[in-house]
Structure formats: C-alpha cells, structure tokens
Amino acid sequence: MNPIDIFLEPLGYEFMVRALITTVAAATVCAVLSCWLVLIGWSLMGDAVSHAVLPGVVLAYIAGLPFAVGAVVFGFAAVGAIGLVRETSRVKEDAAIGIVFTTFFAAGLVLVSVTPSQTDLNHIVFGNLLGVDRGELIQVVVLAAITLLALVLLRRDFTLFAFDPTHAHAIGLNPRVLGSALLGLLALTAVVALQAVGVVLVVAMLIIPGATAYLLTDRFQRMLLIAPAISVAAAVTGLYLSYHLDTASGAMIVVIQGAVFVLVYLFAPQHGVLGRRITAGRRRHVEPVGLDAQ
C-alpha cells in the first residue's frame, strides 16, 4: 500500500470522516486552553473538572438535556466544593482536589452503571471516537467553536490574569470572574474532548499540548500557535495509526501526544534535557574559532 492509499483509504468511511473532524476540533480547543492551564499551574484543577463533569453529563442524558449543561453545573460545583473544603478545614488544596474529583467521578460511574440506556454510557468514560454520530459531531463542533471564540476574544484578559492577577485587578479586571470564566470554558472543553477520548483521558489532551509548547518557546503568543499545531498533528496521526493498527483510537492519540512531549523534553533547543547540552557544546566549539578569527 502506497502512502497516498494509506492516507485516503480511511476517508472512504463516513465514521472515519466524523472521527477526524471530532479529533481536530477537540485537539484544537484543548490545546489552546492547555496553554493557560499550564501557565497558571491548574493542571490538577483541569484533572478535577474533567473528571467531575461525569455525573453532570449522565444526569443531562437522563433529563434529555445537552451534555454541556450538566458538565458546566458539575464543573462549577466541583470547584466550589474544592474551595469550601480548602477554606473551612486544615486540608490543603491538592488533597481537596483529590477528594472532590474522585468522589464526583465515582458518583458518575455509579450513575452510568444504573442508568438504562440504548447506548453504552461507558463510552463517556473511555471514549468512542469511531462511534460519533452526526448529532454528536454537531454538538462537538458548536461547543468547540464557542469555547475557542471565547478564548480568543478574552485571551489578553486571561493572559494578564495568569501572569499577574494583582495587576489585572488594579486596571479594573476582576480576577475571580476571569478565573470562573476560565473554569466554565474548561467544563465545556471537557465535554468536547470526552466525545473523542473519554473522561479518563481528557486531562492528557488538556495538559500535554500546553506543556509541550511551554518547552519550545518563552513567548506565550507563540505557545497559543504551537500547542494546537502539535496537538492536531498528534491527534490525526494517532487516529490514522489506530485505524491501520486496529487499536483504541482515543488511547492512541494520547500515546502519540505523550511521545511528542518526550521528544521535546529531551531535544528542545533551550529547555530540553539533551538539547541544552547540545546547544552548549556547539557554543563552546564555536567560540574559540571566533577568537582566532579576530
């Protein structure tokens, strides 16, 4: 099979086309949001919210409502519960996050196990990228577009909040409102991503792209371009590999993203473990030549 056939064959199936569109949408919005999560240090919060939305999604399914409604409600409920435990007890934030998200996630699993459904709700947990139907595709694209638009329009405010919330407050911005808005967008993004990789692996798509881009550049505006580019490329590669190797698509996407991070971690020119040594060695080799030339 030649390379052209390898690329075109999957596109002959409608379910693969839907999966590809879903993958690109989820990878793009997750990667853009991940830049702020990594910068602020909200990786654990991303983990908490992405898992805590599960009971909300199941209850929304039972009530016949869009998944996003339940996800946003339970996303904010999780954040509120974490803050309540942290502020009214001796329990520290990391422990509060662990307690709340595991409890919410477990409650979601219980609801999945007892909810009668014509579809397998376990797909919410583990993902069902190849089973995305037309209605789910429309929901993913619409939510991704809304979330991405909000992130782009508010990018300067979110960036100032991430770097210096005190200065943001001094110029008239409300850091609490900006944080709440970012958490709300996180909940919406979790809904988009769970259609692709499921609740279990959402956190990977929310953290890995931003962390990878963070090792490649010192400028945040470049991060916002590098992260989605890497995420989409890795997601499409993972989807194609899952098709040709007959493996789980969501898991393969995350494996490819993880592999890209490892390569960047090792070989990034300025911040890679080996890349720094290689760059330093080249400088030491070049400097004496420059002195002789003078």
Short mmCIF file of N, CA, C and O in Angstrom, two decimals, residues 1-7 9 244:
data_model
loop_
_atom_site.label_atom_id
_atom_site.label_comp_id
_atom_site.label_asym_id
_atom_site.label_seq_id
_atom_site.Cartn_x
_atom_site.Cartn_y
_atom_site.Cartn_z
N MET A 1 0.85 -1.20 0.00
CA MET A 1 0.00 0.00 0.00
C MET A 1 0.89 1.25 0.00
O MET A 1 1.76 1.39 0.84
N ASN A 2 0.66 2.14 -0.98
CA ASN A 2 1.48 3.35 -1.06
C ASN A 2 0.97 4.41 -0.08
O ASN A 2 -0.15 4.32 0.43
N PRO A 3 1.79 5.45 0.18
CA PRO A 3 1.41 6.47 1.17
C PRO A 3 0.08 7.15 0.88
O PRO A 3 -0.66 7.50 1.80
N ILE A 4 -0.22 7.36 -0.40
CA ILE A 4 -1.48 8.03 -0.75
C ILE A 4 -2.67 7.17 -0.34
O ILE A 4 -3.66 7.67 0.21
N ASP A 5 -2.57 5.86 -0.58
CA ASP A 5 -3.66 4.96 -0.19
C ASP A 5 -3.80 4.91 1.33
O ASP A 5 -4.91 4.83 1.86
N ILE A 6 -2.67 4.93 2.03
CA ILE A 6 -2.71 4.93 3.49
C ILE A 6 -3.48 6.13 4.01
O ILE A 6 -4.25 6.04 4.97
N PHE A 7 -3.31 7.28 3.34
CA PHE A 7 -4.00 8.50 3.77
C PHE A 7 -5.46 8.52 3.34
O PHE A 7 -6.34 8.94 4.11
N GLU A 9 -7.54 5.91 2.21
CA GLU A 9 -8.44 4.79 2.49
C GLU A 9 -9.39 5.05 3.66
O GLU A 9 -10.60 4.83 3.53
N HIS A 244 -5.15 1.79 11.11
CA HIS A 244 -4.33 0.81 10.41
C HIS A 244 -3.81 -0.30 11.32
O HIS A 244 -3.54 -1.41 10.86
#
